[in-house]
Short mmCIF file of C-alpha atoms and ligand atoms in Angstrom, two decimals:
data_model
loop_
_atom_site.label_atom_id
_atom_site.label_comp_id
_atom_site.label_asym_id
_atom_site.label_seq_id
_atom_site.Cartn_x
_atom_site.Cartn_y
_atom_site.Cartn_z
CA UNK Y 1 290.26 2.93 61.14
CA UNK Y 2 291.31 4.48 64.48
CA UNK Y 3 292.19 8.19 64.90
CA UNK Y 4 294.82 8.74 67.43
CA UNK Y 5 295.57 12.17 69.03
CA UNK Y 6 298.67 13.03 70.84
CA UNK Y 7 297.60 12.16 74.27
CA UNK Y 8 296.35 8.79 73.32
CA UNK Y 9 299.74 7.38 72.43
CA UNK Y 10 300.73 6.64 75.92
CA UNK Y 11 297.35 5.20 76.75
CA UNK Y 12 297.52 2.90 73.71
CA UNK Y 13 301.16 2.00 74.81
CA UNK Y 14 299.88 1.11 78.10
CA UNK Y 15 297.01 -0.98 76.75
CA UNK Y 16 299.50 -3.01 74.61
CA UNK Y 17 301.85 -3.39 77.68
CA UNK Y 18 299.03 -5.18 79.55
CA UNK Y 19 298.57 -7.53 76.56
CA UNK Y 20 302.13 -8.36 75.95
CA UNK Y 21 302.63 -11.36 78.09
CA UNK Y 22 299.42 -12.90 76.65
CA UNK Y 23 300.46 -12.25 73.11
CA UNK Y 24 303.86 -13.61 73.92
CA UNK Y 25 302.33 -16.87 75.23
CA UNK Y 26 300.55 -17.49 71.88
CA UNK Y 27 301.38 -20.74 69.96
CA UNK Y 28 303.18 -20.89 66.65
CA UNK Y 29 299.88 -21.87 65.23
CA UNK Y 30 298.01 -18.90 66.42
CA UNK Y 31 300.78 -16.62 65.02
CA UNK Y 32 300.67 -18.46 61.78
CA UNK Y 33 296.92 -17.79 61.66
CA UNK Y 34 297.63 -14.00 61.94
CA UNK Y 35 300.29 -14.03 59.33
CA UNK Y 36 297.95 -15.85 57.01
CA UNK Y 37 295.19 -13.28 57.45
CA UNK Y 38 297.61 -10.64 56.59
CA UNK Y 39 298.65 -12.50 53.56
CA UNK Y 40 295.06 -12.67 52.34
CA UNK Y 41 294.68 -8.97 52.85
CA UNK Y 42 297.71 -8.29 50.81
CA UNK Y 43 297.16 -10.65 48.08
CA UNK Y 44 293.32 -10.33 47.82
CA UNK Y 45 291.21 -8.03 49.85
CA UNK Y 46 293.49 -4.98 49.50
CA UNK Y 47 295.79 -5.70 46.52
CA UNK Y 48 294.02 -3.24 44.20
CA UNK Y 49 293.63 -0.59 46.89
CA UNK Y 50 297.41 -0.70 47.49
CA UNK Y 51 298.21 -0.66 43.72
CA UNK Y 52 295.83 2.53 43.55
CA UNK Y 53 297.27 4.18 46.54
CA UNK Y 54 301.03 3.78 45.55
CA UNK Y 55 300.15 5.11 42.09
CA UNK Y 56 298.51 8.13 43.72
CA UNK Y 57 301.47 8.65 46.02
CA UNK Y 58 304.19 8.38 43.24
CA UNK Y 59 303.04 6.80 40.28
CA UNK Y 60 304.55 3.38 41.21
CA UNK Y 61 304.00 1.15 38.33
CA UNK Y 62 301.87 -1.77 38.89
CA UNK Y 63 304.27 -4.44 38.39
CA UNK Y 64 306.82 -2.88 40.71
CA UNK Y 65 304.06 -2.75 43.33
CA UNK Y 66 303.17 -6.41 42.87
CA UNK Y 67 306.78 -7.49 42.91
CA UNK Y 68 308.52 -5.25 45.49
CA UNK Y 69 305.78 -4.28 47.80
CA UNK Y 70 303.29 -7.25 47.82
CA UNK Y 71 305.19 -10.32 46.70
CA UNK Y 72 308.17 -9.55 49.08
CA UNK Y 73 305.82 -9.45 52.16
CA UNK Y 74 304.04 -12.43 51.16
CA UNK Y 75 307.35 -14.28 50.67
CA UNK Y 76 308.27 -13.22 54.10
CA UNK Y 77 305.07 -14.49 55.72
CA UNK Y 78 305.45 -17.88 53.68
CA UNK Y 79 308.99 -18.32 55.03
CA UNK Y 80 307.97 -17.39 58.53
CA UNK Y 81 305.04 -19.75 58.47
CA UNK Y 82 307.21 -22.57 57.18
CA UNK Y 83 309.79 -22.13 59.87
CA UNK Y 84 308.12 -20.72 62.90
CA UNK Y 85 307.56 -23.87 64.79
CA UNK Y 86 311.26 -24.58 64.79
CA UNK Y 87 312.31 -20.93 65.38
CA UNK Y 88 310.18 -20.99 68.53
CA UNK Y 89 311.29 -24.27 69.91
CA UNK Y 90 313.71 -24.17 72.83
CA UNK Y 91 317.18 -24.86 71.69
CA UNK Y 92 319.18 -27.28 73.79
CA UNK Y 93 322.83 -26.50 74.21
CA UNK Y 94 325.85 -28.47 75.54
CA UNK Y 95 326.63 -28.60 79.20
CA UNK Y 96 330.37 -28.05 80.13
CA UNK Y 97 331.67 -30.90 82.45
CA UNK Y 98 332.26 -28.41 85.18
CA UNK Y 99 328.43 -27.82 85.17
CA UNK Y 100 327.63 -31.63 85.26
CA UNK Y 101 324.29 -32.54 86.82
CA UNK Y 102 322.65 -29.56 84.95
CA UNK Y 103 320.97 -28.97 81.49
CA UNK Y 104 320.81 -25.72 79.52
CA UNK Y 105 318.63 -24.32 76.71
CA UNK Y 106 317.72 -21.02 75.00
CA UNK Y 107 314.14 -19.87 75.08
CA UNK Y 108 313.09 -17.60 72.30
CA UNK Y 109 310.62 -15.06 73.99
CA UNK Y 110 309.02 -12.00 72.66
CA UNK Y 111 310.52 -8.64 73.62
CA UNK Y 112 307.23 -6.97 74.40
CA UNK Y 113 305.81 -3.70 73.14
CA UNK Y 114 307.62 -2.82 69.80
CA UNK Y 115 307.70 0.35 67.62
CA UNK Y 116 308.06 0.16 63.81
CA UNK Y 117 308.96 3.45 62.05
CA UNK Y 118 309.08 3.02 58.38
CA UNK Y 119 310.07 5.07 55.26
CA UNK Y 120 308.11 6.02 52.11
CA UNK Y 121 310.05 4.45 49.41
CA UNK Y 122 308.75 0.84 49.71
CA UNK Y 123 305.97 1.74 52.25
CA UNK Y 124 304.12 -1.52 52.37
CA UNK Y 125 307.29 -3.70 52.11
CA UNK Y 126 309.23 -2.00 54.83
CA UNK Y 127 306.17 -1.73 57.12
CA UNK Y 128 304.71 -5.03 56.91
CA UNK Y 129 307.88 -6.85 56.40
CA UNK Y 130 309.16 -6.07 59.92
CA UNK Y 131 305.63 -6.63 61.12
CA UNK Y 132 305.75 -10.26 60.09
CA UNK Y 133 308.84 -10.72 62.07
CA UNK Y 134 307.38 -8.94 65.16
CA UNK Y 135 304.14 -11.04 65.02
CA UNK Y 136 306.31 -14.28 64.57
CA UNK Y 137 308.15 -13.37 67.45
CA UNK Y 138 304.95 -12.65 69.64
CA UNK Y 139 305.05 -9.00 70.27
CA UNK Y 140 302.51 -6.30 70.18
CA UNK Y 141 303.31 -3.48 67.79
CA UNK Y 142 302.74 0.29 67.21
CA UNK Y 143 303.58 1.35 63.65
CA UNK Y 144 304.31 4.81 62.31
CA UNK Y 145 304.43 4.94 58.54
CA UNK Y 146 305.81 7.83 56.54
CA UNK Y 147 303.88 11.05 56.07
CA UNK Y 148 305.15 11.24 52.47
CA UNK Y 149 302.94 8.45 51.29
CA UNK Y 150 299.54 9.35 52.85
CA UNK Y 151 297.42 7.19 50.38
CA UNK Y 152 299.27 4.16 51.14
CA UNK Y 153 299.43 4.86 54.87
CA UNK Y 154 295.56 5.06 54.85
CA UNK Y 155 295.14 1.62 53.25
CA UNK Y 156 297.77 0.07 55.59
CA UNK Y 157 295.99 1.59 58.37
CA UNK Y 158 292.64 -0.06 57.26
CA UNK Y 159 294.34 -3.38 57.02
CA UNK Y 160 295.71 -3.18 60.43
CA UNK Y 161 292.32 -2.09 62.11
CA UNK Y 162 290.60 -4.83 59.99
CA UNK Y 163 292.91 -7.63 61.15
CA UNK Y 164 294.09 -6.69 64.65
CA UNK Y 165 292.74 -5.33 67.99
CA UNK Y 166 294.59 -2.04 68.66
CA UNK Y 167 295.87 -3.65 71.88
CA UNK Y 168 297.92 -5.92 69.77
CA UNK Y 169 298.87 -3.97 66.54
CA UNK Y 170 297.99 -0.38 65.94
CA UNK Y 171 299.03 1.99 63.13
CA UNK Y 172 299.22 5.76 63.79
CA UNK Y 173 299.41 8.04 60.73
CA UNK Y 174 300.74 11.47 60.96
CA UNK Y 175 303.78 13.75 60.57
CA UNK Y 176 307.33 13.61 61.98
CA UNK Y 177 305.91 14.88 65.41
CA UNK Y 178 303.98 11.56 65.83
CA UNK Y 179 307.38 9.66 65.64
CA UNK Y 180 308.98 12.25 68.05
CA UNK Y 181 306.15 11.63 70.66
CA UNK Y 182 306.07 7.93 70.31
CA UNK Y 183 309.97 7.86 70.65
CA UNK Y 184 309.54 9.14 74.21
CA UNK Y 185 307.67 5.98 75.28
CA UNK Y 186 309.59 3.13 76.90
CA UNK Y 187 309.22 0.51 74.07
CA UNK Y 188 310.99 -2.95 74.42
CA UNK Y 189 312.35 -2.72 70.75
CA UNK Y 190 312.36 -0.07 68.01
CA UNK Y 191 312.67 -1.15 64.37
CA UNK Y 192 313.43 1.78 62.30
CA UNK Y 193 313.91 2.02 58.57
CA UNK Y 194 315.05 5.46 57.18
CA UNK Y 195 318.12 7.65 56.82
CA UNK Y 196 321.22 7.43 58.89
CA UNK Y 197 320.45 11.20 60.13
CA UNK Y 198 317.10 10.17 61.65
CA UNK Y 199 318.59 6.84 62.75
CA UNK Y 200 320.74 8.81 65.10
CA UNK Y 201 317.71 10.63 66.66
CA UNK Y 202 316.00 7.29 67.07
CA UNK Y 203 319.04 5.57 68.72
CA UNK Y 204 319.36 8.58 70.98
CA UNK Y 205 315.72 8.26 72.07
CA UNK Y 206 316.07 4.68 72.57
CA UNK Y 207 319.00 5.11 74.98
CA UNK Y 208 316.72 6.98 77.43
CA UNK Y 209 315.03 3.62 78.08
CA UNK Y 210 317.80 1.28 77.05
CA UNK Y 211 315.45 0.12 74.23
CA UNK Y 212 317.03 -2.24 71.79
CA UNK Y 213 317.01 -1.06 68.23
CA UNK Y 214 317.18 -2.38 64.65
CA UNK Y 215 318.32 0.46 62.33
CA UNK Y 216 317.93 -0.16 58.87
CA UNK Y 217 319.58 2.73 57.25
CA UNK Y 218 321.04 4.03 53.80
CA UNK Y 219 324.01 5.69 52.30
CA UNK Y 220 325.90 5.39 49.07
CA UNK Y 221 326.15 1.91 47.49
CA UNK Y 222 328.83 1.60 44.95
CA UNK Y 223 329.10 -0.70 41.91
CA UNK Y 224 332.45 -1.76 40.38
CA UNK Y 225 332.60 -3.14 36.83
CA UNK Y 226 335.87 -4.75 35.95
CA UNK Y 227 337.30 -5.60 32.36
CA UNK Y 228 336.46 -9.22 32.65
CA UNK Y 229 332.53 -9.02 32.72
CA UNK Y 230 330.13 -8.50 30.01
CA UNK Y 231 329.55 -4.87 29.72
CA UNK Y 232 326.32 -5.19 27.88
CA UNK Y 233 324.83 -7.49 30.65
CA UNK Y 234 326.22 -5.55 33.54
CA UNK Y 235 324.76 -2.23 32.20
CA UNK Y 236 321.29 -3.80 31.61
CA UNK Y 237 321.20 -5.21 35.05
CA UNK Y 238 322.37 -1.72 36.65
CA UNK Y 239 319.64 0.15 34.79
CA UNK Y 240 316.98 -2.28 36.11
CA UNK Y 241 318.41 -1.81 39.74
CA UNK Y 242 318.95 1.84 39.47
CA UNK Y 243 315.93 3.12 37.80
CA UNK Y 244 313.33 0.80 39.44
CA UNK Y 245 311.18 2.99 41.81
CA UNK Y 246 312.87 5.97 39.98
CA UNK Y 247 316.05 5.26 41.85
CA UNK Y 248 314.35 5.74 45.28
CA UNK Y 249 315.69 2.41 46.61
CA UNK Y 250 318.02 2.05 49.64
CA UNK Y 251 320.14 -0.60 47.84
CA UNK Y 252 320.07 0.90 44.32
CA UNK Y 253 323.43 1.48 42.90
CA UNK Y 254 324.40 5.05 43.97
CA UNK Y 255 327.55 5.34 41.74
CA UNK Y 256 329.49 3.21 39.48
CA UNK Y 257 333.23 2.63 38.93
CA UNK Y 258 334.18 1.66 35.40
CA UNK Y 259 337.59 1.23 33.80
CA UNK Y 260 338.85 4.29 32.03
CA UNK Y 261 339.16 2.50 28.75
CA UNK Y 262 335.43 1.77 28.35
CA UNK Y 263 333.84 4.99 28.93
CA UNK Y 264 332.41 5.43 25.57
CA UNK Y 265 331.26 1.67 25.15
CA UNK Y 266 329.46 2.24 28.58
CA UNK Y 267 327.63 5.26 27.31
CA UNK Y 268 326.58 3.44 24.12
CA UNK Y 269 325.44 0.35 25.87
CA UNK Y 270 323.65 2.50 28.51
CA UNK Y 271 321.63 4.50 25.98
CA UNK Y 272 320.66 1.39 24.11
CA UNK Y 273 319.20 -0.31 27.15
CA UNK Y 274 317.63 2.73 28.45
CA UNK Y 275 315.76 3.15 25.27
CA UNK Y 276 314.66 -0.46 25.37
CA UNK Y 277 313.48 -0.20 28.92
CA UNK Y 278 311.66 3.19 28.88
CA UNK Y 279 311.37 4.13 25.11
CA UNK Y 280 313.05 7.38 23.72
CA UNK Y 281 311.05 9.52 26.25
CA UNK Y 282 310.85 7.91 29.84
CA UNK Y 283 308.30 10.47 30.83
CA UNK Y 284 305.82 8.69 28.65
CA UNK Y 285 306.76 5.18 29.83
CA UNK Y 286 304.34 3.47 32.31
CA UNK Y 287 307.30 1.59 33.64
CA UNK Y 288 309.09 4.70 35.15
CA UNK Y 289 308.04 6.27 38.36
CA UNK Y 290 308.03 9.63 39.76
CA UNK Y 291 309.87 11.32 42.58
CA UNK Y 292 307.74 11.15 45.78
CA UNK Y 293 307.35 14.96 46.26
CA UNK Y 294 308.48 18.40 45.38
CA UNK Y 295 311.04 18.60 48.28
CA UNK Y 296 312.94 15.56 46.92
CA UNK Y 297 312.50 16.70 43.38
CA UNK Y 298 314.10 20.13 44.29
CA UNK Y 299 316.83 18.24 46.39
CA UNK Y 300 317.76 16.03 43.29
CA UNK Y 301 317.85 18.99 40.91
CA UNK Y 302 319.95 20.89 43.31
CA UNK Y 303 322.46 18.01 43.32
CA UNK Y 304 322.51 17.93 39.59
CA UNK Y 305 322.98 21.71 39.23
CA UNK Y 306 325.58 21.72 41.90
CA UNK Y 307 327.66 19.09 40.01
CA UNK Y 308 327.23 20.72 36.57
CA UNK Y 309 328.06 24.11 37.63
CA UNK Y 310 331.38 22.53 38.78
CA UNK Y 311 332.21 21.00 35.42
CA UNK Y 312 330.38 17.59 35.75
CA UNK Y 313 329.45 16.10 32.50
CA UNK Y 314 325.96 14.87 31.87
CA UNK Y 315 326.39 12.08 29.36
CA UNK Y 316 322.77 10.96 29.33
CA UNK Y 317 319.55 12.59 30.39
CA UNK Y 318 319.44 15.55 32.65
CA UNK Y 319 315.93 16.77 32.01
CA UNK Y 320 313.12 17.14 34.56
CA UNK Y 321 309.45 18.39 34.68
CA UNK Y 322 308.48 20.01 37.86
CA UNK Y 323 304.77 19.66 37.38
CA UNK Y 324 305.07 15.92 37.60
CA UNK Y 325 308.09 15.49 39.80
CA UNK Y 326 309.71 13.73 36.92
CA UNK Y 327 313.40 13.43 36.62
CA UNK Y 328 314.89 11.78 33.51
CA UNK Y 329 317.29 8.79 34.05
CA UNK Y 330 320.46 10.57 34.11
CA UNK Y 331 324.24 9.52 33.98
CA UNK Y 332 326.95 12.06 35.10
CA UNK Y 333 330.68 11.82 34.61
CA UNK Y 334 333.40 13.80 36.49
CA UNK Y 335 331.20 14.96 39.43
CA UNK Y 336 333.64 16.48 41.94
CA UNK Y 337 334.27 14.33 44.94
CA UNK Y 338 333.07 17.20 47.15
CA UNK Y 339 329.93 17.83 45.17
CA UNK Y 340 326.45 17.21 46.66
CA UNK Y 341 326.05 14.29 44.32
CA UNK Y 342 329.14 12.46 45.55
CA UNK Y 343 328.72 13.55 49.33
CA UNK Y 344 325.09 12.40 49.72
CA UNK Y 345 322.90 9.43 49.16
CA UNK Y 346 321.29 10.14 45.92
CA UNK Y 347 318.09 8.26 46.24
CA UNK Y 348 316.81 9.28 42.72
CA UNK Y 349 317.45 8.54 39.04
CA UNK Y 350 320.86 9.97 38.72
CA UNK Y 351 323.98 7.88 38.32
CA UNK Y 352 327.45 9.35 38.74
CA UNK Y 353 330.13 7.20 37.10
CA UNK Y 354 333.76 7.38 38.06
CA UNK Y 355 336.69 5.92 36.06
CA UNK Y 356 339.58 4.01 37.38
CA UNK Y 357 342.96 2.58 36.27
CA UNK Y 358 343.54 0.12 39.02
CA UNK Y 359 341.25 -1.87 41.50
CA UNK Y 360 343.33 -0.84 44.37
CA UNK Y 361 342.35 2.85 43.65
CA UNK Y 362 338.74 1.71 43.79
CA UNK Y 363 339.18 0.00 47.08
CA UNK Y 364 340.91 2.95 48.68
CA UNK Y 365 338.09 5.24 47.38
CA UNK Y 366 335.26 2.91 48.96
CA UNK Y 367 337.21 2.43 52.22
CA UNK Y 368 337.77 6.21 52.74
CA UNK Y 369 333.82 6.46 53.01
CA UNK Y 370 331.09 5.19 55.43
CA UNK Y 371 330.50 1.44 55.05
CA UNK Y 372 327.83 1.06 52.29
CA UNK Y 373 324.49 -0.89 52.65
CA UNK Y 374 325.26 -2.59 49.47
CA UNK Y 375 328.46 -3.03 47.34
CA UNK Y 376 327.99 -4.55 43.89
CA UNK Y 377 330.66 -6.29 41.75
CA UNK Y 378 330.40 -7.13 38.21
CA UNK Y 379 333.29 -9.34 37.35
CA UNK Y 380 334.01 -12.93 35.96
CA UNK Y 381 337.43 -13.04 37.74
CA UNK Y 382 336.90 -15.17 41.14
CA UNK Y 383 340.21 -13.85 42.44
CA UNK Y 384 339.30 -10.23 41.63
CA UNK Y 385 335.80 -10.73 43.50
CA UNK Y 386 337.37 -12.05 46.53
CA UNK Y 387 339.97 -9.50 46.48
CA UNK Y 388 337.25 -6.72 46.68
CA UNK Y 389 335.18 -8.66 49.17
CA UNK Y 390 338.14 -9.20 51.60
CA UNK Y 391 339.35 -5.70 51.29
CA UNK Y 392 336.05 -3.89 51.88
CA UNK Y 393 333.26 -3.76 54.45
CA UNK Y 394 329.48 -3.55 53.52
CA UNK Y 395 326.06 -4.66 54.80
CA UNK Y 396 325.35 -6.82 51.68
CA UNK Y 397 327.01 -7.70 48.52
CA UNK Y 398 325.63 -9.07 45.20
CA UNK Y 399 327.88 -10.36 42.58
CA UNK Y 400 326.98 -9.95 38.97
CA UNK Y 401 323.62 -8.39 39.75
CA UNK Y 402 322.03 -5.98 41.99
CA UNK Y 403 319.16 -5.79 44.41
CA UNK Y 404 318.60 -9.50 44.27
CA UNK Y 405 320.21 -10.06 47.71
CA UNK Y 406 317.17 -8.44 49.33
CA UNK Y 407 315.02 -11.25 47.92
CA UNK Y 408 316.64 -14.22 49.62
CA UNK Y 409 315.16 -14.64 53.07
CA UNK Y 410 317.80 -17.01 54.09
CA UNK Y 411 320.21 -14.01 54.07
CA UNK Y 412 320.31 -11.37 56.79
CA UNK Y 413 319.57 -7.97 55.42
CA UNK Y 414 320.92 -4.84 56.81
CA UNK Y 415 323.89 -2.36 56.89
CA UNK Y 416 326.94 -1.98 59.00
CA UNK Y 417 327.46 1.05 61.36
CA UNK Y 418 326.46 4.20 59.31
CA UNK Y 419 324.36 1.96 56.95
CA UNK Y 420 322.59 0.04 59.74
CA UNK Y 421 322.59 -1.80 62.95
CA UNK Y 422 320.94 -5.25 63.18
CA UNK Y 423 319.45 -7.38 60.40
CA UNK Y 424 316.02 -8.14 58.97
CA UNK Y 425 314.37 -10.95 57.05
CA UNK Y 426 313.64 -14.52 57.85
CA UNK Y 427 315.13 -15.96 60.86
CA UNK Y 428 317.27 -12.76 61.38
CA UNK Y 429 314.23 -10.59 61.56
CA UNK Y 430 312.61 -12.99 64.03
CA UNK Y 431 315.68 -12.76 66.25
CA UNK Y 432 315.67 -8.94 66.33
CA UNK Y 433 312.27 -9.03 67.89
CA UNK Y 434 313.23 -11.77 70.29
CA UNK Y 435 315.01 -12.00 73.59
CA UNK Y 436 317.16 -15.07 73.68
CA UNK Y 437 316.69 -16.10 77.23
CA UNK Y 438 319.20 -18.52 78.59
CA UNK Y 439 317.84 -21.11 81.03
CA UNK Y 440 319.90 -23.49 83.10
CA UNK Y 441 318.26 -26.24 85.16
CA UNK Y 442 320.17 -28.00 87.95
CA UNK Y 443 319.16 -31.72 88.17
CA UNK Y 444 321.48 -32.99 90.81
CA UNK Y 445 324.19 -31.65 93.06
CA UNK Y 446 326.87 -30.05 90.90
CA UNK Y 447 330.58 -29.48 91.31
CA UNK Y 448 329.92 -25.86 92.11
CA UNK Y 449 328.04 -26.89 95.19
CA UNK Y 450 331.44 -28.28 96.56
CA UNK Y 451 332.89 -24.83 96.49
CA UNK Y 452 330.74 -22.80 98.86
CA UNK Y 453 332.47 -20.84 101.71
CA UNK Y 454 334.42 -21.41 103.82
CA UNK Y 455 337.14 -21.47 101.10
CA UNK Y 456 339.52 -24.11 102.42
CA UNK Y 457 342.80 -25.27 100.86
CA UNK Y 458 341.09 -28.47 99.47
CA UNK Y 459 338.52 -26.35 97.60
CA UNK Y 460 341.41 -24.06 96.26
CA UNK Y 461 342.97 -27.26 94.94
CA UNK Y 462 339.62 -28.20 93.29
CA UNK Y 463 339.47 -24.70 91.55
CA UNK Y 464 343.16 -25.08 90.53
CA UNK Y 465 342.33 -28.45 88.88
CA UNK Y 466 339.25 -27.10 87.23
CA UNK Y 467 341.20 -24.29 85.72
CA UNK Y 468 343.68 -26.54 84.52
CA UNK Y 469 341.78 -29.42 83.14
CA UNK Y 470 338.23 -28.29 82.42
P1 LIG G 1 313.57 9.42 57.04
O1 LIG G 1 314.69 9.05 57.77
O2 LIG G 1 313.45 10.89 56.62
O3 LIG G 1 312.21 8.96 57.56
C1 LIG G 1 311.90 7.72 57.96
C2 LIG G 1 310.76 7.72 59.01
O4 LIG G 1 311.33 8.49 60.26
C3 LIG G 1 309.43 8.29 58.64
O5 LIG G 1 308.41 7.59 59.00
C4 LIG G 1 309.56 9.68 59.16
O6 LIG G 1 308.20 10.14 59.59
C5 LIG G 1 310.40 9.57 60.56
N1 LIG G 1 311.13 10.69 60.89
C6 LIG G 1 311.61 11.69 60.06
N2 LIG G 1 312.29 12.56 60.75
C7 LIG G 1 312.09 12.30 62.04
C8 LIG G 1 312.56 12.90 63.25
N3 LIG G 1 313.29 14.02 63.28
N4 LIG G 1 312.19 12.15 64.39
C9 LIG G 1 311.62 11.05 64.39
N5 LIG G 1 311.06 10.47 63.32
C10 LIG G 1 311.36 11.05 62.02
O7 LIG G 1 313.72 8.51 55.69
P2 LIG G 1 312.98 8.52 54.28
O8 LIG G 1 313.21 9.73 53.54
O9 LIG G 1 311.42 8.05 54.64
O10 LIG G 1 313.56 7.35 53.47
C11 LIG G 1 314.85 7.34 52.81
C12 LIG G 1 315.95 6.79 53.63
O11 LIG G 1 315.65 5.56 54.22
C13 LIG G 1 317.20 6.65 52.74
O12 LIG G 1 318.35 6.97 53.46
C14 LIG G 1 317.18 5.18 52.51
O13 LIG G 1 318.50 4.61 52.21
C15 LIG G 1 316.68 4.56 53.83
N6 LIG G 1 316.03 3.44 53.64
C16 LIG G 1 316.65 2.28 54.13
C17 LIG G 1 316.12 0.97 53.97
C18 LIG G 1 316.83 -0.28 54.59
O14 LIG G 1 316.25 -1.39 54.59
N7 LIG G 1 318.05 -0.19 54.98
C19 LIG G 1 315.09 0.87 53.22
C20 LIG G 1 314.43 1.98 52.61
C21 LIG G 1 314.89 3.21 52.96
#
């Protein structure tokens, strides 16, 4: 493991800058070799270390580590290895008749020295996932993981220094100040995953150097349940999506809309499945995680207190235990629109439920807020689903389930405006770290060569003809 101090960041950056063209010239086979080494580190060498570290950081259940931290990155690696040859091939494009005598293609070249800043909620997935795309695209990378999951950052740092020379990939642990220092450097691309608030800071810093950015942000992701769907199945899936990682998932359902008439059935169903998943007392369940730290524990309890003092009704749960940073799966009705619970991304195991009488009410409500990262629809009515999709905007949508849209690497993943800029995963992640260089080669004399000055009447006629016919 390498220990970096403040003044070494720019030296490290310069070292990577010197390497960037060399790394950018590597073949698809050389890049696949690096990706496969990362796969072995995740699946074999460091698997148990990662499980242990994530348990120490916030009691993440082993199955969730395997599925949402390790498998997702391994799958991203497999996908990139399968397609990298074709992604890197020059792409020929058509030549318009006015450019006869030439041919054109797109060359996918690396951007150069890239910075990845990642959050704590899926620290392995959201650090190494983008790293896969960056390596596939032939970049050098500096990584700054979150300070809130220090055990996991330590293992990731070991993996990086085991597999890579720091001139190519380096991981710097540390507090927010480390990110702030790194953001002063003229990176060629910054891939940031985190909150919209910090996303704005990153974009501002990037603008100093006109650095391109991918911002994978968050926000409030609504769920709509209509009266044509099986309530039982919908509730079961929502509990899975909401309480995995104790609700600390960027695409977890943030709040739910249900029809006014099914309120009591919803609560009955919810209680039944909660008990099936996590037993009568979820604090004793090995399948339910903890809030990452005291600061976030207090934030969430503050949201709950703010809502309840203003007449919100806790229909399920509501208990917490400070010593363990434990918050019970909680369902809240009637949280006022201007309460903290309804104004902020919740990012924890509290689910506000809103009731509606018509879908247009729901659409107006969603459209009055920032575009969500995810919008979920539970409905068997195709027309209704289309109506919702066509009359809202969101980064991603999953119909009749939740979270699963993240797992298909053929789909771009990301938000829109406040929930994000740019996309990740598969080919779309590769493109974020790639400059699409346009190349035109002139083979023989072309039509444009006939139009050089002096601009005679004959040449003007040629231009007129071109505009009219070509
Ligand atoms: P955060 O924005 O607080 O921190 C993210 C990273 O930015 C961390 O590495 C942190 O050290 C750094 N950082 C924090 N403050 C900074 C500052 N002032 N200047 C420079 N860097 C700074 O986010 P978080 O709490 O780690 O994660 C939760 C947020 O991330 C939620 O909003 C969630 O929705 C979002 N998120 C989005 C995705 C996605 O894929 N779209 C995935 C996971 C999390």
